[in-house]
Coordinates of C-alpha atoms in Angstrom, one line a residue:
Chain A
X1173 CA 35.5 21.7 59.9
X1174 CA 35.8 18.7 61.0
X1175 CA 31.8 18.4 60.3
X1176 CA 32.4 19.5 57.1
X1177 CA 35.2 17.4 56.2
X1178 CA 33.0 14.2 57.7
X1179 CA 30.4 15.3 55.2
X1180 CA 32.6 15.4 52.6
X1181 CA 34.2 12.3 53.7
X1182 CA 31.2 9.8 54.0
X1183 CA 29.7 10.6 50.3
X1184 CA 33.2 9.6 49.0
X1185 CA 33.4 6.3 50.6
X1186 CA 30.1 5.2 50.1
X1187 CA 30.6 6.2 46.1
X1188 CA 34.0 4.7 46.1
X1189 CA 32.2 1.3 47.4
X1190 CA 29.3 1.5 44.4
X1191 CA 32.3 2.0 42.4
X1192 CA 33.9 -1.5 43.3
X1193 CA 30.5 -2.8 43.9
X1194 CA 29.6 -5.3 40.4
X1195 CA 25.9 -6.7 39.9
X1196 CA 25.5 -10.4 39.6
X1197 CA 26.1 -11.7 36.0
X1198 CA 23.9 -13.7 34.4
X1199 CA 23.2 -13.4 30.9
X1200 CA 24.6 -12.2 27.8
X1201 CA 23.2 -10.7 24.5
X1202 CA 24.3 -10.2 21.0
X1203 CA 23.8 -8.1 17.9
X1204 CA 25.6 -8.7 15.4
X1205 CA 25.7 -8.3 11.0
X1206 CA 27.9 -9.6 9.2
X1207 CA 28.3 -10.4 4.8
X1208 CA 27.2 -13.7 4.0
X1209 CA 27.2 -15.5 0.8
X1210 CA 25.4 -19.2 1.5
X1211 CA 27.1 -21.6 -0.8
X1212 CA 24.4 -23.3 -2.4
X1213 CA 25.7 -24.3 -5.5
X1214 CA 27.8 -26.9 -3.6
X1215 CA 25.4 -29.4 -2.5
X1216 CA 26.8 -32.8 -4.3
X1217 CA 25.1 -34.0 -7.4
X1218 CA 23.7 -30.1 -8.3
X1219 CA 24.9 -29.4 -11.6
X1220 CA 25.7 -26.1 -12.6
X1221 CA 25.4 -23.1 -10.4
X1222 CA 22.0 -22.0 -9.7
X1223 CA 22.1 -19.9 -7.0
X1224 CA 25.4 -17.7 -8.8
X1225 CA 23.0 -17.4 -11.7
X1226 CA 20.0 -16.1 -10.2
X1227 CA 21.6 -14.1 -7.0
X1228 CA 25.1 -13.2 -8.8
X1229 CA 28.4 -14.4 -6.4
X1230 CA 28.3 -11.0 -4.1
X1231 CA 27.9 -11.5 -0.3
X1232 CA 24.8 -9.8 1.3
X1233 CA 24.2 -9.5 4.7
X1234 CA 22.9 -11.1 7.5
X1235 CA 22.1 -10.6 10.9
X1236 CA 21.0 -11.8 13.7
X1237 CA 21.6 -12.1 17.6
X1238 CA 22.2 -14.6 20.3
X1239 CA 20.9 -14.7 23.8
X1240 CA 23.0 -17.2 26.3
X1241 CA 22.6 -18.3 30.3
X1242 CA 26.7 -17.7 31.6
X1243 CA 26.3 -20.9 33.7
X1244 CA 29.8 -20.5 34.9
X1245 CA 31.5 -17.1 35.4
X1246 CA 34.7 -16.9 37.3
X1247 CA 37.1 -14.3 37.6
X1248 CA 38.9 -15.1 34.5
X1249 CA 36.5 -17.0 31.9
X1250 CA 32.2 -17.2 31.6
X1251 CA 31.3 -20.5 29.8
X1252 CA 27.4 -19.5 28.4
X1253 CA 24.8 -21.6 26.6
X1254 CA 22.0 -20.3 24.8
X1255 CA 20.8 -19.5 21.2
X1256 CA 20.0 -17.4 19.2
X1257 CA 18.5 -16.4 15.5
X1258 CA 19.0 -14.3 12.4
X1259 CA 17.5 -13.6 8.7
X1260 CA 19.3 -13.1 5.4
X1261 CA 17.9 -12.3 2.6
X1262 CA 18.9 -13.1 -1.5
X1263 CA 16.6 -11.1 -4.1
X1264 CA 16.7 -11.0 -7.5
X1265 CA 14.4 -10.5 -11.2
X1266 CA 13.7 -13.8 -11.9
X1267 CA 14.9 -14.3 -15.5
X1268 CA 13.0 -15.8 -18.9
X1269 CA 12.9 -19.9 -19.0
X1270 CA 14.9 -20.9 -21.7
X1271 CA 16.0 -16.8 -22.4
X1272 CA 19.4 -16.2 -24.4
X1273 CA 18.8 -12.3 -24.8
X1274 CA 17.4 -9.4 -22.9
X1275 CA 16.0 -12.4 -20.1
X1276 CA 15.0 -10.2 -17.1
X1277 CA 11.6 -10.6 -16.4
X1278 CA 9.7 -8.2 -13.7
X1279 CA 9.3 -11.1 -11.3
X1280 CA 11.1 -11.0 -8.2
X1281 CA 12.7 -14.5 -6.7
X1282 CA 13.4 -14.4 -3.0
X1283 CA 15.5 -16.5 -0.7
X1284 CA 14.9 -16.1 2.9
X1285 CA 16.7 -17.8 6.0
X1286 CA 16.0 -17.6 9.1
X1287 CA 18.9 -19.2 11.3
X1288 CA 18.2 -21.2 14.6
X1289 CA 21.3 -22.2 16.7
X1290 CA 22.2 -23.2 20.1
X1291 CA 25.6 -22.6 21.1
X1292 CA 27.9 -22.5 23.5
X1293 CA 30.4 -19.8 24.6
X1294 CA 33.7 -19.4 26.0
X1295 CA 35.1 -16.1 26.9
X1296 CA 38.3 -15.5 28.3
X1297 CA 38.1 -12.5 30.7
X1298 CA 41.4 -13.0 32.1
X1299 CA 43.2 -10.5 30.1
X1300 CA 41.7 -7.4 31.3
X1301 CA 41.8 -8.7 34.7
X1302 CA 45.5 -9.6 34.8
X1303 CA 47.2 -7.0 32.0
X1304 CA 44.6 -4.2 32.2
X1305 CA 44.3 -4.7 27.9
X1306 CA 41.0 -4.5 27.2
X1307 CA 40.6 -7.3 25.1
X1308 CA 38.5 -10.8 25.7
X1309 CA 39.0 -13.4 23.3
X1310 CA 35.8 -16.0 22.8
X1311 CA 34.9 -18.8 20.8
X1312 CA 31.7 -20.3 20.2
X1313 CA 30.1 -23.8 18.9
X1314 CA 27.1 -25.0 17.9
X1315 CA 24.5 -26.8 16.7
X1316 CA 22.1 -25.2 14.0
X1317 CA 18.6 -25.3 12.0
X1318 CA 18.2 -22.9 9.5
X1319 CA 14.6 -22.1 8.0
X1320 CA 14.5 -21.4 4.2
X1321 CA 11.9 -19.9 1.8
X1322 CA 12.0 -19.7 -1.7
X1323 CA 9.2 -16.9 -2.9
X1324 CA 8.2 -15.9 -6.7
X1325 CA 5.9 -14.0 -7.7
X1326 CA 2.6 -15.6 -6.6
X1327 CA 3.8 -16.8 -3.1
X1328 CA 6.0 -19.5 -2.1
X1329 CA 7.8 -21.4 -5.2
X1330 CA 6.7 -25.1 -6.1
X1331 CA 8.2 -27.6 -8.5
X1332 CA 5.7 -30.5 -9.3
X1333 CA 4.0 -29.4 -6.2
X1334 CA 6.8 -29.5 -3.7
X1335 CA 7.4 -26.2 -2.2
X1336 CA 10.6 -24.3 -1.9
X1337 CA 10.9 -24.2 1.2
X1338 CA 12.5 -26.4 4.1
X1339 CA 14.6 -26.7 6.9
X1340 CA 19.0 -27.6 6.8
X1341 CA 20.9 -28.6 9.9
X1342 CA 24.1 -27.7 10.5
X1343 CA 26.8 -26.7 12.7
X1344 CA 29.0 -23.5 13.0
X1345 CA 32.4 -22.4 15.0
X1346 CA 33.7 -19.1 15.7
X1347 CA 36.8 -17.3 17.3
X1348 CA 36.7 -13.5 18.0
X1349 CA 38.3 -10.7 19.7
X1350 CA 35.7 -9.1 21.8
X1351 CA 36.6 -5.1 22.9
X1352 CA 35.6 -4.1 26.6
X1353 CA 34.1 -0.9 26.1
X1354 CA 34.0 -0.3 30.1
X1355 CA 37.8 0.6 29.9
X1356 CA 37.2 4.0 28.4
X1357 CA 34.4 5.5 30.9
X1358 CA 34.9 3.5 33.8
X1359 CA 33.0 5.9 36.3
X1360 CA 29.5 5.8 33.6
X1361 CA 30.1 1.7 33.4
X1362 CA 29.7 1.5 36.7
X1363 CA 26.5 3.7 37.0
X1364 CA 25.2 1.7 34.0
X1365 CA 25.6 -1.2 36.0
X1366 CA 24.3 0.2 39.2
X1367 CA 21.5 1.7 37.5
X1368 CA 20.7 -1.1 34.9
X1369 CA 22.2 -4.6 35.9
X1370 CA 24.4 -3.9 32.3
X1371 CA 28.2 -5.4 33.9
X1372 CA 30.5 -5.3 30.9
X1373 CA 29.5 -3.7 27.3
X1374 CA 31.6 -4.9 24.4
X1375 CA 32.3 -4.6 20.6
X1376 CA 33.3 -7.9 18.4
X1377 CA 34.2 -9.4 15.9
X1378 CA 34.8 -12.8 15.0
X1379 CA 35.7 -15.4 12.5
X1380 CA 32.7 -17.8 11.6
X1381 CA 32.5 -21.0 9.9
X1382 CA 28.9 -22.2 9.1
X1383 CA 28.6 -26.0 8.0
X1384 CA 24.8 -26.3 7.2
X1385 CA 24.4 -28.7 4.9
X1386 CA 22.5 -31.4 6.7
X1387 CA 25.6 -32.3 8.2
X1388 CA 27.1 -34.2 4.6
X1389 CA 23.7 -35.5 3.3
X1390 CA 21.8 -35.1 0.1
X1391 CA 18.4 -33.4 0.2
X1392 CA 19.5 -30.1 1.8
X1393 CA 20.1 -26.7 0.7
X1394 CA 23.4 -26.1 1.4
X1395 CA 23.5 -23.0 3.4
X1396 CA 27.1 -22.9 4.7
X1397 CA 29.8 -20.4 4.0
X1398 CA 33.4 -18.8 6.4
X1399 CA 32.6 -15.8 6.8
X1400 CA 32.8 -12.9 9.8
X1401 CA 30.6 -10.8 11.5
X1402 CA 31.1 -7.8 13.9
X1403 CA 28.7 -6.2 16.7
X1404 CA 27.6 -5.5 20.0
X1405 CA 27.5 -7.6 23.5
X1406 CA 26.3 -7.2 26.9
X1407 CA 26.7 -9.3 30.1
X1408 CA 24.3 -8.9 32.8
Chain B
X683 CA -37.5 23.5 -7.4
X684 CA -35.3 23.7 -3.7
X685 CA -35.7 25.9 -1.3
X686 CA -32.1 26.8 -1.7
X687 CA -32.6 30.5 -2.3
X688 CA -30.5 31.1 0.1
X689 CA -27.4 29.5 -1.6
X690 CA -27.0 32.1 -4.0
X691 CA -25.2 34.9 -3.3
X692 CA -26.6 38.2 -2.4
X693 CA -24.6 41.4 -2.8
X694 CA -26.3 45.1 -2.5
X695 CA -24.9 47.7 -4.3
X696 CA -25.8 51.5 -4.1
X697 CA -27.9 53.6 -1.7
X698 CA -30.9 54.2 -3.9
X699 CA -32.6 56.2 -1.0
X700 CA -34.9 55.2 1.7
X701 CA -34.5 51.7 2.3
X702 CA -37.5 50.1 1.4
X703 CA -36.7 50.8 -2.1
X704 CA -33.4 48.8 -1.8
X705 CA -33.8 45.8 -4.5
X706 CA -33.5 42.3 -3.1
X707 CA -32.0 39.7 -5.3
X708 CA -31.7 36.2 -4.6
X709 CA -30.1 33.7 -7.1
X710 CA -30.3 29.6 -6.2
X711 CA -28.7 26.7 -8.0
X712 CA -31.6 24.1 -8.2
X713 CA -29.7 20.9 -9.7
X714 CA -28.2 19.3 -12.6
X715 CA -29.0 16.8 -15.0
X716 CA -26.2 14.7 -14.9
X717 CA -24.8 13.2 -11.7
X718 CA -21.3 13.6 -12.7
X719 CA -18.4 14.5 -11.1
X720 CA -16.7 17.2 -9.0
X721 CA -19.7 18.6 -7.4
X722 CA -18.3 21.9 -7.9
X723 CA -18.1 22.2 -11.0
X724 CA -18.3 21.6 -14.7
X725 CA -15.3 18.8 -16.2
X726 CA -14.7 18.0 -20.3
X727 CA -17.3 15.4 -20.1
X728 CA -20.1 17.2 -18.3
X729 CA -19.7 19.5 -21.5
X730 CA -19.4 17.5 -23.9
X731 CA -22.5 15.6 -22.7
X732 CA -24.2 18.7 -22.8
X733 CA -25.4 18.6 -18.9
X734 CA -27.7 21.4 -17.6
X735 CA -27.7 23.4 -15.0
X736 CA -31.1 25.0 -13.2
X737 CA -31.2 27.8 -11.8
X738 CA -33.9 30.4 -9.9
X739 CA -33.4 33.6 -8.9
X740 CA -35.9 36.5 -7.9
X741 CA -35.7 40.1 -7.7
X742 CA -38.4 42.0 -5.2
X743 CA -37.7 46.3 -5.9
X744 CA -36.0 45.8 -9.4
X745 CA -36.3 47.8 -12.4
X746 CA -34.6 46.2 -15.0
X747 CA -33.4 43.0 -14.8
X748 CA -31.0 40.6 -16.7
X749 CA -29.4 37.6 -16.4
X750 CA -25.6 37.6 -17.6
X751 CA -23.1 34.6 -17.7
X752 CA -19.2 35.8 -17.5
X753 CA -16.9 37.3 -15.4
X754 CA -17.8 40.6 -13.2
X755 CA -21.0 40.9 -14.9
X756 CA -22.0 43.6 -12.5
X757 CA -19.2 46.1 -14.2
X758 CA -20.9 48.1 -17.6
X759 CA -17.3 47.6 -19.1
X760 CA -17.6 43.1 -19.0
X761 CA -21.0 43.7 -20.6
X762 CA -20.6 45.8 -23.4
X763 CA -17.1 47.1 -23.5
X764 CA -14.2 46.5 -25.7
X765 CA -13.8 43.5 -24.4
X766 CA -16.5 42.1 -22.7
X767 CA -16.7 39.4 -20.6
X768 CA -19.7 38.6 -20.0
X769 CA -23.2 37.5 -22.0
X770 CA -26.2 38.1 -21.8
X771 CA -28.8 35.5 -21.3
X772 CA -32.1 37.2 -20.2
X773 CA -33.5 40.5 -19.7
X774 CA -37.0 41.6 -19.1
X775 CA -38.1 45.4 -19.4
X776 CA -39.3 45.3 -16.0
X777 CA -39.0 43.1 -13.3
X778 CA -40.7 39.8 -12.8
X779 CA -43.2 39.8 -10.3
X780 CA -42.8 36.0 -9.4
X781 CA -39.7 33.6 -9.4
X782 CA -37.7 32.7 -12.4
X783 CA -36.1 29.7 -13.4
X784 CA -33.1 29.5 -15.7
X785 CA -31.5 26.1 -17.6
X786 CA -28.1 26.8 -18.3
X787 CA -25.9 24.2 -20.8
X788 CA -22.7 23.2 -19.5
X789 CA -20.7 24.7 -23.1
X790 CA -21.7 28.3 -22.0
X791 CA -19.8 28.3 -18.4
X792 CA -17.3 26.7 -20.7
X793 CA -17.2 29.9 -23.1
X794 CA -20.2 32.4 -22.3
X795 CA -19.9 33.5 -26.3
X796 CA -20.3 30.3 -27.5
X797 CA -23.4 29.8 -29.4
X798 CA -23.4 26.4 -29.7
X799 CA -23.0 25.8 -26.0
X800 CA -21.1 22.5 -27.4
X801 CA -18.0 23.2 -28.3
X802 CA -16.3 22.9 -24.4
X803 CA -12.8 24.1 -25.2
X804 CA -9.8 23.9 -22.9
X805 CA -10.3 26.5 -19.7
X806 CA -9.7 25.8 -16.8
X807 CA -11.3 29.4 -14.8
X808 CA -14.3 30.2 -12.7
X809 CA -17.5 31.6 -14.4
X810 CA -20.2 32.7 -12.8
X811 CA -24.4 33.7 -13.2
X812 CA -25.5 37.6 -12.4
X813 CA -28.7 38.2 -12.0
X814 CA -28.4 42.4 -12.1
X815 CA -30.8 45.4 -11.8
X816 CA -29.8 47.9 -14.0
X817 CA -31.8 50.2 -12.8
X818 CA -32.7 52.6 -15.1
X819 CA -29.2 53.0 -17.0
X820 CA -27.4 50.6 -18.4
X821 CA -24.5 51.8 -16.6
X822 CA -23.0 49.2 -13.4
X823 CA -25.9 47.3 -11.8
X824 CA -27.6 49.1 -8.9
X825 CA -28.0 45.4 -7.2
X826 CA -27.3 41.5 -8.6
X827 CA -26.6 38.7 -7.5
X828 CA -24.0 35.7 -8.7
X829 CA -23.7 32.1 -8.4
X830 CA -19.8 31.3 -9.4
X831 CA -19.0 27.8 -11.5
X832 CA -16.2 26.0 -11.4
X833 CA -15.3 25.3 -14.5
X834 CA -12.3 22.6 -15.7
X835 CA -12.2 21.7 -19.3
X836 CA -8.6 21.0 -20.0
X837 CA -7.5 17.3 -20.2
X838 CA -4.2 17.0 -17.8
X839 CA -1.1 16.0 -19.9
X840 CA -0.8 12.1 -20.5
X841 CA 2.2 10.2 -18.7
X842 CA 5.0 9.7 -20.1
X843 CA 7.9 7.1 -19.9
X844 CA 5.4 3.8 -20.2
X845 CA 7.1 1.3 -19.8
X846 CA 6.0 -3.1 -19.7
X847 CA 8.1 -5.7 -17.9
X848 CA 7.0 -9.0 -18.9
X849 CA 6.6 -11.8 -16.0
X850 CA 4.7 -15.1 -15.7
X851 CA 1.4 -14.3 -16.7
X852 CA 1.5 -11.0 -15.7
X853 CA 3.0 -7.6 -16.9
X854 CA 4.1 -4.5 -14.3
X855 CA 3.2 -1.7 -16.1
X856 CA 5.2 1.7 -15.0
X857 CA 4.9 5.2 -16.0
X858 CA 6.2 8.7 -15.2
X859 CA 3.8 11.8 -14.2
X860 CA 4.6 14.4 -16.4
X861 CA 5.8 17.1 -14.1
X862 CA 3.3 19.8 -15.0
X863 CA 0.3 18.8 -13.5
X864 CA 1.5 18.2 -9.8
X865 CA -1.0 20.6 -8.2
X866 CA -3.7 19.2 -10.5
X867 CA -3.5 15.4 -10.7
X868 CA -5.6 13.1 -8.9
X869 CA -6.0 9.7 -10.5
X870 CA -4.2 7.2 -13.0
X871 CA -6.1 4.3 -15.6
X872 CA -3.9 1.4 -17.5
X873 CA -5.4 0.4 -20.6
X874 CA -5.1 -3.4 -21.4
X875 CA -5.4 -4.5 -25.3
X876 CA -6.9 -7.1 -25.0
X877 CA -7.8 -6.3 -21.8
X878 CA -7.8 -9.6 -19.5
X879 CA -10.8 -10.9 -17.9
X880 CA -9.6 -10.4 -14.1
X881 CA -6.1 -8.3 -14.8
X882 CA -6.3 -7.4 -10.6
X883 CA -6.6 -10.8 -9.3
X884 CA -4.1 -12.4 -7.2
X885 CA -2.3 -15.6 -8.0
X886 CA -3.2 -16.1 -11.8
X887 CA 0.0 -16.5 -13.3
X888 CA -0.9 -17.8 -16.7
X889 CA 0.7 -21.1 -17.8
X890 CA 4.0 -22.2 -18.7
X891 CA 2.4 -23.8 -21.7
X892 CA 3.4 -20.7 -23.8
X893 CA 1.0 -20.9 -26.7
X894 CA -1.0 -17.8 -27.7
X895 CA -4.3 -17.9 -26.4
X896 CA -5.9 -15.8 -29.3
X897 CA -4.9 -12.8 -28.5
X898 CA -4.0 -10.2 -31.0
X899 CA 0.1 -8.5 -32.4
X900 CA 1.2 -5.5 -30.8
X901 CA -0.4 -2.7 -33.7
X902 CA -3.8 -3.8 -33.8
X903 CA -5.1 -2.2 -30.4
X904 CA -8.2 -0.3 -30.1
X905 CA -6.5 2.7 -29.0
X906 CA -3.2 4.5 -30.1
X907 CA -1.2 6.8 -28.4
X908 CA -3.6 10.3 -28.1
X909 CA -6.4 8.6 -28.7
X910 CA -9.3 10.6 -26.6
X911 CA -11.1 7.7 -24.2
X912 CA -14.6 7.6 -23.7
X913 CA -17.2 5.9 -21.5
X914 CA -17.0 2.6 -23.7
X915 CA -13.3 2.2 -22.9
X916 CA -14.0 1.4 -18.9
X917 CA -15.3 -1.7 -20.4
X918 CA -13.2 -2.2 -23.0
X919 CA -9.6 -1.4 -22.2
X920 CA -9.3 -0.2 -18.3
X921 CA -7.2 -2.9 -16.4
X922 CA -7.6 -3.2 -12.9
X923 CA -9.1 0.1 -10.5
X924 CA -8.0 3.7 -11.0
X925 CA -4.7 3.9 -9.6
X926 CA -4.0 6.8 -7.0
X927 CA -2.3 9.8 -7.7
X928 CA 1.3 8.5 -6.0
X929 CA 1.7 5.3 -8.1
X930 CA 3.6 4.7 -10.8
X931 CA 2.9 0.9 -11.5
X932 CA 0.9 -1.5 -12.1
X933 CA 1.1 -5.6 -12.2
X934 CA -1.5 -7.0 -14.7
X935 CA -2.3 -10.4 -13.9
X936 CA -4.0 -12.9 -15.6
X937 CA -2.5 -12.5 -18.9
X938 CA -1.8 -15.5 -21.3
X939 CA 1.9 -16.1 -21.6
X940 CA 2.8 -15.9 -24.9
X941 CA 0.0 -13.4 -26.1
X942 CA 1.0 -9.7 -27.3
X943 CA -0.7 -7.7 -25.2
X944 CA -0.3 -3.8 -25.7
X945 CA -0.4 -1.2 -22.7
X946 CA -0.7 2.4 -22.2
X947 CA -2.1 4.6 -18.9
X948 CA -4.7 7.3 -18.7
X949 CA -4.0 10.4 -16.2
X950 CA -7.1 12.1 -14.2
X951 CA -7.1 16.0 -12.6
X952 CA -8.9 16.4 -9.7
X953 CA -12.0 17.0 -11.9
X954 CA -11.8 13.9 -13.3
X955 CA -10.9 15.3 -16.3
X956 CA -8.6 12.2 -18.5
X957 CA -5.8 12.8 -20.6
X958 CA -5.4 11.7 -24.1
X959 CA -3.7 8.2 -24.5
X960 CA -0.3 8.6 -23.8
X961 CA 2.7 6.4 -25.6
X962 CA 1.4 2.6 -26.0
X963 CA 3.8 0.1 -25.4
X964 CA 4.1 -3.9 -26.2
X965 CA 5.0 -7.0 -24.0
X966 CA 4.4 -10.3 -24.2
X967 CA 4.5 -12.6 -20.6
X968 CA 6.3 -15.3 -20.6
X969 CA 7.5 -18.3 -18.5
X970 CA 9.9 -17.0 -15.7
X971 CA 12.3 -19.6 -13.7
X972 CA 12.3 -18.7 -9.9
X973 CA 15.4 -19.7 -7.7
X974 CA 13.4 -22.5 -7.1
X975 CA 12.8 -24.0 -10.1
X976 CA 16.0 -23.1 -11.1
X977 CA 17.6 -25.1 -8.5
X978 CA 15.5 -27.9 -9.0
X979 CA 16.4 -28.1 -12.5
X980 CA 20.3 -28.3 -11.7
X981 CA 19.5 -31.7 -9.9
X982 CA 18.7 -29.7 -6.5
X983 CA 16.2 -32.0 -3.8
X984 CA 16.2 -30.1 -1.1
X985 CA 12.4 -28.7 -0.4
X986 CA 9.1 -29.6 0.8
X987 CA 8.2 -27.5 3.0
X988 CA 8.6 -26.8 6.7
X989 CA 6.1 -29.6 8.0
X990 CA 8.2 -32.3 6.2
X991 CA 11.6 -33.8 6.1
X992 CA 13.3 -34.6 2.6
X993 CA 14.5 -38.0 2.0
X994 CA 18.1 -38.2 -0.3
X995 CA 15.2 -39.7 -2.0
X996 CA 14.0 -36.2 -2.2
X997 CA 10.5 -37.9 -1.4
X998 CA 8.3 -35.5 0.9
X999 CA 7.4 -36.9 4.0
X1000 CA 5.2 -34.6 6.5
X1001 CA 7.1 -34.4 9.6
X1002 CA 4.3 -33.8 12.1
X1003 CA 2.5 -36.5 11.6
X1004 CA 5.6 -38.6 11.8
X1005 CA 6.5 -36.9 15.3
X1006 CA 3.1 -37.4 16.8
X1007 CA 3.2 -41.2 16.2
X1008 CA 6.3 -41.2 17.6
X1009 CA 5.1 -39.3 21.1
X1010 CA 1.9 -41.9 20.6
X1011 CA 4.5 -45.1 20.7
X1012 CA 6.5 -43.5 23.7
X1013 CA 3.4 -42.9 26.0
X1014 CA 2.6 -46.3 25.3
X1015 CA 5.8 -47.9 26.5
X1016 CA 5.7 -45.8 29.5
X1017 CA 2.4 -47.2 30.0

């Protein structure tokens, strides 16, 4: 009987130890999506509203991902630096020139945008640690360089020999709240950590202020917006 | 003559006593005058072009040989009953001693009773050539050889809902396939009038001039709804390549902005029979304003390409050479 008790006790102690153990945390990735409406028509010196006239004023979907190195990790916060990329596309049937009635042509005109960004992210982990509430506030700020190009029925659009493609510098900031999913299935989360090294998983939502306007200069396609996004984050 | 006697179907009926007395019939198709699709049979073009099919046959041990065309001609009722389905082509009072040659016009396969052999009535059937040994009676054949020929001289229904939407130097033609020919649909062909020199050419795009380039007005086209296409149309009106059965639109390029063009679509079935001309629609390509043109027209200055930096003045400066010069300068300072 004593032998049986010993056999049962030893694995349970070992499992308890494995539950408490957390693999080292170095990186984080995020997958996110949200509505986006670039403020192209706000460019200084622009007359009229070419973006709205072409693509309308409804928000479209932006998708993106980030990868960061958590340079500083304590029991109560983490500070990461990294970068990310995404994609956004607006498309519509182009209108005929100088047309007033039945103006829609068969040709599409497309604005493609690939945002590239470098950023720092601060996560406040204290709330789950101290109170057990599975919420992690976070904030981010970064520098952006967004790649954009415009297509028509024949390829990249051109006007007077100048291609409709380029880059726009800018910056972004965001604040949000992440829901720590480990809280709901702690044993599964522990197993995931032990099996794959994923320490924490989150669902998050954030408010984003993107000022992609060439830092206020002229000659840049303004792609700014104030919007929100949501997604999944993993720390590992 | 090919040595393809073995290709003919051979069937023996009856038990005429000793094995040595049983007739043996061989029938083979040796060739056809046209080089047309489909290989397996006769379509409307084969029929109207009076294509001929060559056969050879031989009958050993036969008494009363006849060649019939139709359906189930070995049955006496189908040869001489109230509603015969077969027509006699050749008969011999005695069995020929040598192999015989026979030429049949395609129209006979479309209608075995058509003496003109060129009526080419719409049909979708299988017509057979029978070499019969009728023995000493006119009853059911005691032995026969048969060769089946598929015939489809029926046009598929024309596509419907033909629409044309203009672009800059191009028009996109779209259509709907008639739902009744789902099982017998092979391809579509767009017709244009006037026919542009390079309808499938990439780029093109026409010009922004908007000037009429000498094309005709709508209503003056070379085809109208319900026309029967002919071989000359391939050069006159066919726009772009033949489209797959799943295609429902085609962008026609190389058109002149401001010119009027007429468009229609033909359907083709599995036997490459064309439909009659669909409804005809008319459209004129016009200059289109894409987003970049709209943006630049409103005073926007951005652009120039990924390898260029665009200063406030809007003049494009290639970025790569500038960076190369900068790197060269730094290396020299270090040295």
